[in-house]
Amino acid sequence: MTLEIMITYAVLLLAVTLFVTEKLRTDLVAVLVMVILPWTGVITASEAFAGFSSNAVISVMAVMLIGYGVDRSGIMAVVAEFITKRVGKKEKNVMVSTSATVGIISSFMQNIGAAALFLPALRKIGRNANIPVSKIIMPMGFAAILGGTLTMVASGPLIILNDLLMESGNDPFNLFAVTPIGLALLGAGILYFYLFGRWVLPAAKGETKPSITEEIRKTYNLPADIYEVTIPANSSLAGKSIEELEIWTTYGINILALSEAGSHLYSPWRKTRLQENQTIAVLGSQDNVTAFAENHQLTVKDNLKVFANLENEDRAGFAEIVIPPKSRMVGKKLADIGFRKNYKLEPVAFITRDGEKHNLSEVPFEAGMQMIIFGRWEDILRLKTSHDFAVLTEVQPPEPEPKTDKKKYALLSIAVAIGLVLAGFQLSLSFFTGAMLMILLGVIPKEEIYPAIDWKTVFLLAGLIPMGTAFENSGAAEYTASGIINLVGGWGTLGILFVIAIISMFFSLFMSNVAATVLLVPLVIMMGNSLGIDPTGLALLVAVSASNSFVLPTHQVNAFIMGPGGYRNADYMKAGSLMSVIFLIVSVTMIYLFFV
């Protein structure tokens, strides 16, 4: 063992230790490795920073932009609505349809983005159908991870694989080379939960930490549902102001928004007059809304279409506010200050200092009085700037509203990117062309270009590529491969494939799956050449197996769904262990049959 090999192993050990202990953020660990290696003399400074110009890093940035554009255009929201409308309320139907859809979506956008897209819909379905969310969220999350194996741009390990193959003198894979393996894995994952979900998934009710809206709703016993109502020509509402209807005292409902000819007005002022052909969003119990609609000849829609954003808890919800002692509002009434008109927020209930809840009425504000409001988070955040109201609810800035008029441009950009790849052009150039089209056509606003890119992932990729170079230059890759060959060389092709898949899975559980791919691909290429096994097949197995991360909530998708699903580490061990075994068997079998 040479000094260069010992230094390379030492840097690797440092990186793995920092990854496992989480003493340093993963992207900073990668940058640290990138900085240390050239100082040791194992690689040059040019080689250390070459990752930033690599095809893999540029491709990842392009895929992030395209995925953001797809989400920004509202295409995925349409897909989610289409699916959730047609699956009904049966647990297995919900699980199969959403898991399959999320898996396919994950083939061209970040898997955590696909999971985040469907999470609000699953929460709503679970609440309406009385299905524990723990029974449907984990299958969806696992499907998002499995969907990362459907195309060569679906995950970081697969994107970087082609670069590693070309550096070793092997031909890269085409865009859909991995699709048969991905489809087999996604299908196996869905079938696994369909057959065994009732035994491996926890039956916990609700979330370990309720959402802000859910917590306020339960605390003050507020209505949970929002309905869309259209005003026909014969309705007695036409021409009347909201104040004249006395809907708060008579029906106990609130008008949250009003739409006419594509123009939306949130929390319309009490003097606003309703007109025929308008659509209004109302908050209240089903019985009260039904009575309101029948008395005024209104049509209640089955689902929210115009104001779907109001039932998305990432965009709107309940909040608590309080009147400070020195507020100018003390002694005034809602009617005096035009609360709805000025703040675009709907008052739902007053809470006096003695803790009693009162329906909306001409009650003067008192210092210390609380008020429950409903509105978009962006409007609630603006209220925080007022010295007359103190917002007690912690509110995060919402994601931008989808640009629904840009769907066709987003689809055109994706088609161009994929078409260029299929025509044989370089992956990075093809997808960046598609991303640039999205920018030029207005799908991605120019001020959102840089926030759309996850720069932590970019630096993680760019920083770890030099580690692979160091393994190659120092001879550590050849040394390690020789050791593994001596150990498993006589086990036969299938045995070797299983060993490689298990090592890749183990590495991905405790460190970045990209890091595992960068480290292991050069090793298995050498092993393949020495053992007479197609090295590209072994390399593909490493990149695919890097997504076999289900036993612990270390994968970003598993970490993301842990809270909403009410999961514990033991739940991942229970459901993820068998899923990992299934993944192992399916991936090795497919590689053995089609690639080696």
Coordinates of C-alpha atoms in Angstrom, one line a residue:
M1 CA 0.0 0.0 0.0
T2 CA 1.5 3.3 -1.1
L3 CA 1.4 6.6 0.7
E4 CA -1.1 8.0 -1.8
I5 CA -3.5 5.1 -1.2
M6 CA -3.2 5.6 2.6
I7 CA -3.9 9.4 2.2
T8 CA -6.9 8.6 0.0
Y9 CA -8.3 6.1 2.5
A10 CA -7.8 8.6 5.3
V11 CA -9.8 11.3 3.5
L12 CA -12.5 8.8 2.7
L13 CA -12.6 7.8 6.3
L14 CA -12.9 11.4 7.4
A15 CA -15.8 12.0 4.9
V16 CA -17.7 8.9 5.9
T17 CA -17.3 9.8 9.6
L18 CA -18.6 13.3 9.0
F19 CA -21.5 11.9 6.9
V20 CA -22.5 9.4 9.6
T21 CA -22.1 11.6 12.6
E22 CA -23.6 14.6 10.8
K23 CA -21.1 16.9 12.5
L24 CA -21.0 18.9 9.2
R25 CA -23.7 19.4 6.6
T26 CA -23.3 17.0 3.7
D27 CA -22.5 19.6 1.0
L28 CA -19.9 21.1 3.3
V29 CA -18.3 17.7 3.8
A30 CA -18.0 17.4 0.0
V31 CA -16.4 20.8 -0.3
L32 CA -14.0 19.9 2.5
V33 CA -12.9 16.8 0.6
M34 CA -12.6 18.9 -2.6
V35 CA -10.3 21.3 -0.7
I36 CA -8.2 18.7 1.2
L37 CA -7.3 16.4 -1.7
P38 CA -5.3 18.8 -3.8
W39 CA -3.3 19.9 -0.7
T40 CA -2.3 16.3 -0.2
G41 CA -0.9 16.1 -3.8
V42 CA -3.1 13.1 -4.7
I43 CA -4.9 15.2 -7.3
T44 CA -4.2 18.6 -8.9
A45 CA -6.2 21.8 -8.2
S46 CA -7.7 21.6 -11.7
E47 CA -8.9 18.1 -11.0
A48 CA -10.3 19.2 -7.6
F49 CA -12.6 21.8 -9.2
A50 CA -13.4 19.9 -12.4
G51 CA -16.7 18.7 -10.9
F52 CA -18.3 22.1 -11.4
S53 CA -17.9 21.7 -15.2
S54 CA -18.9 18.1 -15.3
N55 CA -21.8 16.9 -17.4
A56 CA -23.4 15.3 -14.4
V57 CA -23.5 18.6 -12.3
I58 CA -24.8 20.6 -15.3
S59 CA -27.4 18.0 -16.0
V60 CA -28.6 18.0 -12.3
M61 CA -29.0 21.8 -12.4
A62 CA -31.0 21.5 -15.7
V63 CA -33.3 18.8 -14.3
M64 CA -33.9 20.9 -11.2
L65 CA -35.0 23.8 -13.3
I66 CA -37.2 21.7 -15.5
G67 CA -38.8 20.0 -12.5
Y68 CA -39.4 23.4 -10.9
G69 CA -41.0 24.7 -14.1
V70 CA -43.3 21.7 -14.3
D71 CA -44.4 22.3 -10.7
R72 CA -44.6 26.1 -11.3
S73 CA -46.9 25.7 -14.4
G74 CA -49.5 23.7 -12.4
I75 CA -49.3 20.6 -14.5
M76 CA -48.7 18.3 -11.5
A77 CA -51.6 19.9 -9.6
V78 CA -53.9 19.0 -12.5
V79 CA -52.5 15.4 -12.5
A80 CA -53.0 15.2 -8.7
E81 CA -56.6 16.5 -8.9
F82 CA -57.4 14.1 -11.8
I83 CA -56.1 11.1 -9.8
T84 CA -57.7 12.0 -6.5
K85 CA -61.1 12.6 -8.1
R86 CA -61.2 9.1 -9.6
V87 CA -59.8 6.8 -7.0
G88 CA -62.6 7.1 -4.5
K89 CA -62.1 6.5 -0.8
K90 CA -60.9 2.9 -0.7
E91 CA -57.5 2.7 1.0
K92 CA -55.9 0.3 -1.6
N93 CA -57.2 2.3 -4.5
V94 CA -55.8 5.5 -3.1
M95 CA -52.5 3.8 -2.4
V96 CA -52.0 2.2 -5.8
S97 CA -53.1 5.2 -7.9
T98 CA -51.1 7.8 -6.0
S99 CA -48.0 5.6 -5.6
A100 CA -48.0 4.8 -9.4
T101 CA -48.5 8.5 -10.3
V102 CA -45.8 9.8 -7.9
G103 CA -43.4 7.1 -9.1
I104 CA -43.8 8.2 -12.7
I105 CA -43.6 11.9 -11.8
S106 CA -40.3 11.2 -10.0
S107 CA -38.8 10.1 -13.3
F108 CA -38.3 13.7 -14.4
M109 CA -38.4 15.8 -11.3
Q110 CA -36.9 15.6 -7.8
N111 CA -38.5 12.7 -5.9
I112 CA -39.1 14.9 -2.8
G113 CA -40.9 17.4 -5.0
A114 CA -43.2 14.7 -6.3
A115 CA -43.9 13.5 -2.7
A116 CA -44.6 17.1 -1.5
L117 CA -47.0 17.6 -4.4
F118 CA -49.3 14.7 -3.3
L119 CA -49.0 15.1 0.5
P120 CA -51.9 17.7 0.8
A121 CA -54.1 15.5 -1.3
L122 CA -53.4 12.4 0.7
R123 CA -54.1 14.3 4.0
K124 CA -57.5 15.4 2.6
I125 CA -58.4 11.9 1.4
G126 CA -57.4 10.4 4.7
R127 CA -59.5 12.9 6.6
N128 CA -62.6 12.5 4.4
A129 CA -62.4 8.7 4.0
N130 CA -61.4 8.1 7.6
I131 CA -58.1 6.4 6.4
P132 CA -55.1 6.7 8.8
V133 CA -52.6 8.8 6.9
S134 CA -49.9 6.4 8.1
K135 CA -51.4 3.8 5.7
I136 CA -51.1 5.8 2.6
I137 CA -48.2 8.3 3.0
M138 CA -45.3 5.8 3.4
P139 CA -46.2 3.8 0.2
M140 CA -46.4 7.1 -1.7
G141 CA -42.9 8.1 -0.3
F142 CA -41.4 4.8 -1.2
A143 CA -42.8 5.1 -4.7
A144 CA -41.2 8.5 -5.1
I145 CA -37.8 6.9 -4.3
L146 CA -38.4 4.0 -6.6
G147 CA -39.5 6.4 -9.4
G148 CA -35.9 7.7 -9.2
T149 CA -34.8 4.6 -11.1
L150 CA -37.1 5.1 -14.1
T151 CA -34.8 7.2 -16.3
M152 CA -31.2 8.2 -16.4
V153 CA -32.1 11.7 -15.2
A154 CA -34.4 10.6 -12.3
S155 CA -31.8 10.7 -9.5
G156 CA -28.3 12.0 -8.8
P157 CA -26.6 8.5 -8.9
L158 CA -28.0 7.8 -12.4
I159 CA -27.1 11.2 -13.7
I160 CA -23.5 11.0 -12.5
L161 CA -23.2 7.4 -13.7
N162 CA -22.7 8.2 -17.3
D163 CA -19.9 10.7 -16.5
L164 CA -18.1 8.0 -14.5
L165 CA -18.6 5.5 -17.4
M166 CA -17.2 7.8 -20.0
E167 CA -14.2 8.7 -17.7
S168 CA -13.3 5.0 -17.6
G169 CA -13.6 4.6 -21.4
N170 CA -17.1 2.9 -21.5
D171 CA -20.1 3.9 -23.5
P172 CA -22.9 5.8 -21.6
F173 CA -26.4 4.6 -21.2
N174 CA -29.3 6.2 -23.2
L175 CA -32.1 8.1 -21.4
F176 CA -34.4 5.1 -21.0
A177 CA -31.9 2.3 -20.6
V178 CA -32.7 1.9 -16.9
T179 CA -36.5 2.1 -17.5
P180 CA -37.2 -1.7 -17.5
I181 CA -35.5 -2.0 -14.1
G182 CA -37.3 1.0 -12.7
L183 CA -40.7 -0.2 -13.8
A184 CA -40.0 -3.6 -12.3
L185 CA -39.0 -2.0 -9.0
L186 CA -41.9 0.4 -8.9
G187 CA -44.4 -2.3 -9.7
A188 CA -42.8 -4.6 -7.1
G189 CA -43.0 -1.8 -4.5
I190 CA -46.7 -1.1 -5.2
L191 CA -47.6 -4.8 -5.2
Y192 CA -45.7 -5.2 -1.9
F193 CA -47.9 -2.6 -0.1
Y194 CA -51.0 -3.8 -1.8
L195 CA -50.6 -7.3 -0.5
F196 CA -48.8 -6.8 2.8
G197 CA -49.6 -3.1 3.7
R198 CA -52.1 -4.0 6.4
W199 CA -49.4 -5.9 8.3
V200 CA -46.2 -3.8 7.7
L201 CA -47.7 -0.3 7.9
P202 CA -48.5 1.3 11.3
A203 CA -52.2 1.9 12.1
A204 CA -51.4 5.2 13.9
K205 CA -54.1 7.9 13.6
G206 CA -53.2 11.4 12.4
E207 CA -49.8 13.1 12.6
T208 CA -47.3 13.3 15.4
K209 CA -47.4 17.1 15.0
P210 CA -50.6 18.4 13.6
S211 CA -50.5 21.2 11.0
I212 CA -51.1 24.8 12.2
T213 CA -54.5 24.9 10.6
E214 CA -55.5 21.5 12.1
E215 CA -54.4 22.4 15.5
I216 CA -56.3 25.7 15.5
R217 CA -59.4 24.1 14.0
K218 CA -59.5 21.4 16.7
T219 CA -58.7 23.8 19.6
Y220 CA -61.6 26.1 18.7
N221 CA -63.9 23.6 17.1
L222 CA -64.0 25.4 13.8
P223 CA -65.5 24.0 10.5
A224 CA -63.1 21.9 8.4
D225 CA -64.5 22.1 4.9
I226 CA -64.5 24.7 2.2
Y227 CA -67.1 24.7 -0.6
E228 CA -67.4 26.3 -4.0
V229 CA -70.8 27.8 -4.8
T230 CA -72.0 29.3 -8.1
I231 CA -74.6 32.0 -8.2
P232 CA -77.1 31.4 -11.1
A233 CA -79.3 34.1 -12.7
N234 CA -82.4 33.2 -10.6
S235 CA -80.6 33.4 -7.3
S236 CA -82.0 35.7 -4.6
L237 CA -78.3 36.6 -3.8
A238 CA -77.8 38.6 -7.0
G239 CA -77.5 42.3 -6.3
K240 CA -77.3 41.9 -2.5
S241 CA -74.3 42.9 -0.4
I242 CA -72.6 40.3 1.9
E243 CA -73.7 42.4 4.9
E244 CA -77.3 42.3 3.9
L245 CA -77.3 38.5 3.9
E246 CA -76.4 38.2 7.5
I247 CA -74.7 34.9 6.7
W248 CA -72.6 34.9 9.9
T249 CA -75.5 35.0 12.3
T250 CA -78.1 33.1 10.2
Y251 CA -76.0 30.3 8.7
G252 CA -72.7 30.4 10.6
I253 CA -70.6 30.4 7.4
N254 CA -68.0 32.7 6.0
I255 CA -67.3 33.8 2.5
L256 CA -63.6 33.4 1.9
A257 CA -63.2 34.4 -1.7
L258 CA -65.2 35.5 -4.8
S259 CA -64.4 35.0 -8.5
E260 CA -65.8 36.6 -11.6
A261 CA -64.5 36.4 -15.2
G262 CA -61.2 35.0 -14.0
S263 CA -60.6 37.7 -11.4
H264 CA -60.3 36.6 -7.7
L265 CA -61.1 38.6 -4.6
Y266 CA -60.1 37.1 -1.3
S267 CA -62.1 37.9 1.9
P268 CA -64.5 40.3 0.1
W269 CA -65.6 43.4 1.9
R270 CA -68.9 43.3 3.7
K271 CA -70.3 46.0 1.3
T272 CA -69.4 43.9 -1.8
R273 CA -72.5 43.0 -3.8
L274 CA -72.8 39.5 -5.2
Q275 CA -73.8 39.0 -8.9
E276 CA -75.0 36.2 -11.1
N277 CA -72.4 33.8 -12.6
Q278 CA -70.0 34.5 -9.7
T279 CA -68.3 31.7 -7.9
I280 CA -67.8 32.1 -4.1
A281 CA -65.8 30.0 -1.6
V282 CA -67.5 29.5 1.7
L283 CA -66.3 28.0 5.0
G284 CA -68.8 26.1 7.1
S285 CA -70.4 22.8 8.0
Q286 CA -72.0 20.8 5.3
D287 CA -75.5 21.2 6.7
N288 CA -75.1 25.0 7.0
V289 CA -73.7 25.4 3.5
T290 CA -76.5 23.2 2.1
A291 CA -79.2 25.2 3.9
F292 CA -77.6 28.4 2.6
A293 CA -77.5 27.1 -1.0
E294 CA -81.1 25.8 -0.9
N295 CA -82.5 29.0 0.5
H296 CA -80.8 31.1 -2.2
Q297 CA -81.0 28.8 -5.2
L298 CA -77.3 28.2 -5.4
T299 CA -75.3 25.3 -6.9
V300 CA -72.7 23.6 -4.7
K301 CA -69.8 22.1 -6.6
D302 CA -68.4 18.6 -5.7
N303 CA -64.8 19.9 -5.4
L304 CA -62.9 23.1 -5.3
K305 CA -61.7 24.1 -8.7
V306 CA -61.3 27.9 -8.8
F307 CA -60.1 28.1 -5.2
A308 CA -58.3 24.8 -4.7
N309 CA -55.4 26.8 -3.1
L310 CA -57.6 27.6 -0.1
E311 CA -57.7 23.9 1.0
N312 CA -54.0 23.5 0.5
E313 CA -52.5 24.0 3.9
D314 CA -49.2 25.0 2.3
R315 CA -50.9 28.1 0.9
A316 CA -53.8 29.1 3.3
G317 CA -55.3 28.3 6.7
F318 CA -56.3 29.5 10.1
A319 CA -54.2 31.8 12.3
E320 CA -54.5 33.4 15.7
I321 CA -54.0 37.1 16.2
V322 CA -54.2 39.2 19.4
I323 CA -54.9 42.9 20.0
P324 CA -51.8 44.4 21.8
P325 CA -52.4 46.9 24.7
K326 CA -51.3 49.9 22.7
S327 CA -53.2 49.0 19.5
R328 CA -55.1 51.7 17.7
M329 CA -57.9 49.1 17.2
V330 CA -58.9 49.1 20.9
G331 CA -62.5 50.2 21.3
K332 CA -63.2 49.9 17.5
K333 CA -65.3 47.3 15.7
L334 CA -64.7 45.3 12.6
A335 CA -67.0 47.6 10.6
D336 CA -65.0 50.7 11.7
I337 CA -61.7 49.5 10.3
G338 CA -62.8 47.6 7.2
F339 CA -60.7 44.6 8.2
R340 CA -61.6 42.4 5.2
K341 CA -61.2 45.3 2.8
N342 CA -57.8 46.4 4.1
Y343 CA -56.2 43.1 5.1
K344 CA -57.8 40.5 2.7
L345 CA -58.4 38.2 5.6
E346 CA -61.6 36.6 6.9
P347 CA -62.4 36.9 10.7
V348 CA -63.9 33.6 11.9
A349 CA -64.3 34.0 15.6
F350 CA -63.4 36.2 18.6
I351 CA -61.9 34.8 21.8
T352 CA -62.4 37.1 24.8
R353 CA -59.9 37.3 27.6
D354 CA -62.0 34.9 29.7
G355 CA -61.5 32.3 27.0
E356 CA -65.1 32.4 25.6
K357 CA -65.5 32.1 21.8
H358 CA -68.0 34.4 20.2
N359 CA -69.4 34.5 16.7
L360 CA -68.7 37.5 14.6
S361 CA -70.7 40.5 15.7
E362 CA -70.3 44.2 16.5
V363 CA -68.0 43.5 19.4
P364 CA -65.5 46.2 20.1
F365 CA -61.9 45.2 20.2
E366 CA -60.3 45.0 23.7
A367 CA -56.6 44.7 24.6
G368 CA -55.7 41.0 24.9
M369 CA -58.7 39.9 22.8
Q370 CA -57.9 37.1 20.3
M371 CA -59.3 36.7 16.9
I372 CA -59.2 33.6 14.6
I373 CA -58.8 34.5 11.0
F374 CA -58.6 32.5 7.7
G375 CA -56.6 33.6 4.7
R376 CA -53.7 33.0 2.4
W377 CA -50.3 32.8 4.2
E378 CA -49.0 35.7 2.1
D379 CA -51.8 38.0 3.4
I380 CA -51.3 36.8 7.0
L381 CA -47.5 37.5 6.7
R382 CA -48.4 41.1 5.6
L383 CA -50.5 41.5 8.7
K384 CA -47.3 40.8 10.8
T385 CA -46.0 44.2 9.7
S386 CA -48.9 46.0 11.4
H387 CA -48.4 47.2 15.0
D388 CA -52.1 47.0 15.6
F389 CA -52.3 43.2 15.5
A390 CA -49.9 40.6 16.9
V391 CA -49.9 37.3 14.9
L392 CA -49.4 34.4 17.3
T393 CA -49.3 31.7 14.7
E394 CA -45.9 30.8 13.2
V395 CA -46.3 31.2 9.4
Q396 CA -43.8 30.2 6.8
P397 CA -43.6 32.0 3.4
P398 CA -45.7 30.1 0.9
E399 CA -44.6 28.7 -2.4
P400 CA -45.5 30.9 -5.4
E401 CA -48.9 30.3 -7.0
P402 CA -48.7 28.1 -10.1
K403 CA -48.7 29.9 -13.5
T404 CA -51.5 27.9 -14.9
D405 CA -51.5 29.6 -18.3
K406 CA -48.0 28.3 -19.0
K407 CA -48.8 24.5 -19.1
K408 CA -48.4 24.2 -22.8
Y409 CA -45.0 26.0 -22.7
A410 CA -43.8 23.7 -20.0
L411 CA -44.8 20.6 -21.9
L412 CA -43.2 21.9 -25.0
S413 CA -39.9 22.5 -23.1
I414 CA -39.9 19.0 -21.7
A415 CA -40.6 17.5 -25.2
V416 CA -37.7 19.5 -26.7
A417 CA -35.3 18.4 -24.0
I418 CA -36.3 14.7 -24.3
G419 CA -36.3 14.9 -28.1
L420 CA -32.7 16.3 -28.1
V421 CA -31.6 13.5 -25.8
L422 CA -33.2 10.8 -28.0
A423 CA -31.6 12.5 -31.1
G424 CA -28.2 11.8 -29.5
F425 CA -27.2 15.2 -28.1
Q426 CA -25.4 15.4 -24.8
L427 CA -27.7 15.2 -21.8
S428 CA -26.5 18.4 -20.1
L429 CA -26.9 20.4 -23.3
S430 CA -30.3 18.9 -24.1
F431 CA -31.9 19.5 -20.7
F432 CA -30.4 22.9 -20.2
T433 CA -31.9 23.8 -23.6
G434 CA -35.3 22.7 -22.2
A435 CA -34.7 24.7 -19.0
M436 CA -33.7 27.8 -21.0
L437 CA -36.9 27.5 -23.1
M438 CA -38.9 27.5 -19.9
I439 CA -37.2 30.7 -18.8
L440 CA -37.6 32.4 -22.1
L441 CA -41.3 31.4 -22.4
G442 CA -42.1 32.7 -18.9
V443 CA -42.7 29.4 -17.2
I444 CA -39.9 30.1 -14.7
P445 CA -39.8 33.9 -13.7
K446 CA -36.3 35.2 -14.0
E447 CA -36.2 36.1 -10.3
E448 CA -36.9 32.5 -9.4
I449 CA -34.1 30.9 -11.6
Y450 CA -31.5 30.7 -8.9
P451 CA -33.8 29.8 -6.0
A452 CA -35.1 26.9 -8.2
I453 CA -31.7 25.2 -8.0
D454 CA -30.8 23.2 -4.9
W455 CA -27.2 24.5 -4.6
K456 CA -26.5 22.2 -1.7
T457 CA -26.9 19.3 -4.1
V458 CA -24.8 21.0 -6.7
F459 CA -21.9 21.5 -4.4
L460 CA -22.4 17.9 -3.0
L461 CA -22.0 16.5 -6.5
A462 CA -19.2 18.8 -7.5
G463 CA -17.3 18.2 -4.3
L464 CA -17.5 14.4 -4.4
I465 CA -16.4 13.9 -8.0
P466 CA -12.7 14.6 -7.0
M467 CA -12.9 11.7 -4.5
G468 CA -13.4 9.4 -7.4
T469 CA -10.5 11.0 -9.2
A470 CA -8.3 10.5 -6.2
F471 CA -9.2 6.8 -5.9
E472 CA -8.3 6.4 -9.6
N473 CA -5.0 8.5 -9.5
S474 CA -3.7 7.0 -6.2
G475 CA -4.3 3.4 -7.1
A476 CA -6.8 3.0 -4.2
A477 CA -9.5 1.9 -6.6
E478 CA -7.4 -0.9 -8.0
Y479 CA -6.2 -1.9 -4.6
T480 CA -9.7 -2.1 -3.2
A481 CA -11.1 -3.9 -6.2
S482 CA -8.4 -6.5 -6.0
G483 CA -9.2 -7.1 -2.3
I484 CA -12.9 -7.6 -3.1
I485 CA -12.1 -9.8 -6.1
N486 CA -9.9 -12.0 -3.9
L487 CA -12.8 -12.4 -1.5
V488 CA -15.8 -13.0 -3.8
G489 CA -14.1 -13.9 -7.1
G490 CA -15.2 -17.5 -6.9
W491 CA -18.8 -16.9 -5.9
G492 CA -20.2 -16.8 -9.4
T493 CA -21.9 -13.9 -11.3
L494 CA -25.1 -13.8 -9.2
G495 CA -23.2 -13.9 -5.9
I496 CA -21.0 -11.0 -7.0
L497 CA -24.0 -9.0 -8.1
F498 CA -25.7 -9.5 -4.7
V499 CA -22.5 -8.4 -2.9
I500 CA -22.2 -5.3 -5.0
A501 CA -25.9 -4.4 -4.4
I502 CA -25.7 -5.0 -0.7
I503 CA -22.5 -2.8 -0.4
S504 CA -24.2 0.0 -2.4
M505 CA -27.3 -0.2 -0.2
F506 CA -25.3 -0.1 3.0
F507 CA -23.3 2.9 1.8
S508 CA -26.5 4.8 0.8
L509 CA -28.0 4.3 4.2
F510 CA -25.2 6.2 6.0
M511 CA -24.0 8.6 3.4
S512 CA -25.1 10.4 0.3
N513 CA -26.2 8.0 -2.5
V514 CA -24.2 10.2 -4.9
A515 CA -21.1 9.7 -2.8
A516 CA -21.7 6.0 -2.7
T517 CA -22.0 5.9 -6.5
V518 CA -18.8 8.0 -7.0
L519 CA -16.8 5.7 -4.7
L520 CA -18.1 2.3 -5.9
V521 CA -18.5 2.7 -9.7
P522 CA -14.7 2.8 -10.4
L523 CA -14.3 -0.2 -8.2
V524 CA -16.9 -2.4 -9.8
I525 CA -15.7 -1.4 -13.3
M526 CA -12.3 -2.8 -12.4
M527 CA -13.9 -5.9 -10.9
G528 CA -16.0 -6.4 -14.0
N529 CA -12.9 -6.2 -16.3
S530 CA -11.0 -8.6 -14.1
L531 CA -13.8 -11.1 -13.7
G532 CA -15.0 -11.0 -17.3
I533 CA -18.4 -9.5 -16.3
D534 CA -19.8 -6.5 -18.3
P535 CA -18.5 -3.5 -16.2
T536 CA -21.3 -1.2 -17.3
G537 CA -23.9 -3.6 -15.9
L538 CA -22.1 -3.7 -12.6
A539 CA -21.9 0.1 -12.6
L540 CA -25.6 0.4 -13.3
L541 CA -26.4 -1.9 -10.4
V542 CA -24.4 0.4 -8.1
A543 CA -26.3 3.5 -9.3
V544 CA -29.7 1.7 -9.0
S545 CA -28.9 0.2 -5.6
A546 CA -28.0 3.6 -4.2
S547 CA -31.7 4.2 -4.1
N548 CA -32.3 1.2 -1.9
S549 CA -32.7 3.4 1.2
F550 CA -35.8 2.3 3.1
V551 CA -34.7 0.8 6.4
L552 CA -33.9 4.2 8.0
P553 CA -35.4 7.7 7.5
T554 CA -32.0 8.9 6.2
H555 CA -33.2 9.5 2.6
Q556 CA -34.7 13.0 2.2
V557 CA -38.1 11.7 1.1
N558 CA -38.3 9.4 4.2
A559 CA -37.3 12.2 6.4
F560 CA -39.9 14.5 4.8
I561 CA -42.9 12.1 5.3
M562 CA -41.9 11.0 8.8
G563 CA -43.8 13.8 10.6
P564 CA -46.9 13.9 8.4
G565 CA -47.2 10.1 8.6
G566 CA -46.6 9.9 12.3
Y567 CA -43.8 7.4 11.7
R568 CA -41.0 6.2 14.1
N569 CA -37.7 4.7 13.2
A570 CA -39.2 1.3 14.1
D571 CA -41.9 1.8 11.4
Y572 CA -39.2 2.2 8.7
M573 CA -37.4 -0.9 10.0
K574 CA -40.6 -2.9 9.8
A575 CA -41.8 -1.8 6.4
G576 CA -38.4 -0.9 4.9
S577 CA -36.6 -4.2 5.7
L578 CA -38.8 -6.3 3.4
M579 CA -38.9 -3.5 0.8
S580 CA -35.1 -3.5 0.7
V581 CA -35.0 -7.3 0.2
I582 CA -37.5 -7.0 -2.6
F583 CA -35.5 -4.2 -4.2
L584 CA -32.3 -6.3 -3.9
I585 CA -33.8 -9.3 -5.5
V586 CA -35.6 -7.4 -8.4
S587 CA -32.6 -5.2 -9.2
V588 CA -30.0 -8.0 -9.2
T589 CA -32.3 -10.2 -11.3
M590 CA -33.0 -7.5 -13.9
I591 CA -29.3 -6.7 -14.2
Y592 CA -28.4 -10.3 -14.5
L593 CA -31.0 -11.0 -17.2
F594 CA -30.5 -7.9 -19.3
F595 CA -27.1 -6.3 -18.6
V596 CA -24.4 -8.9 -17.8

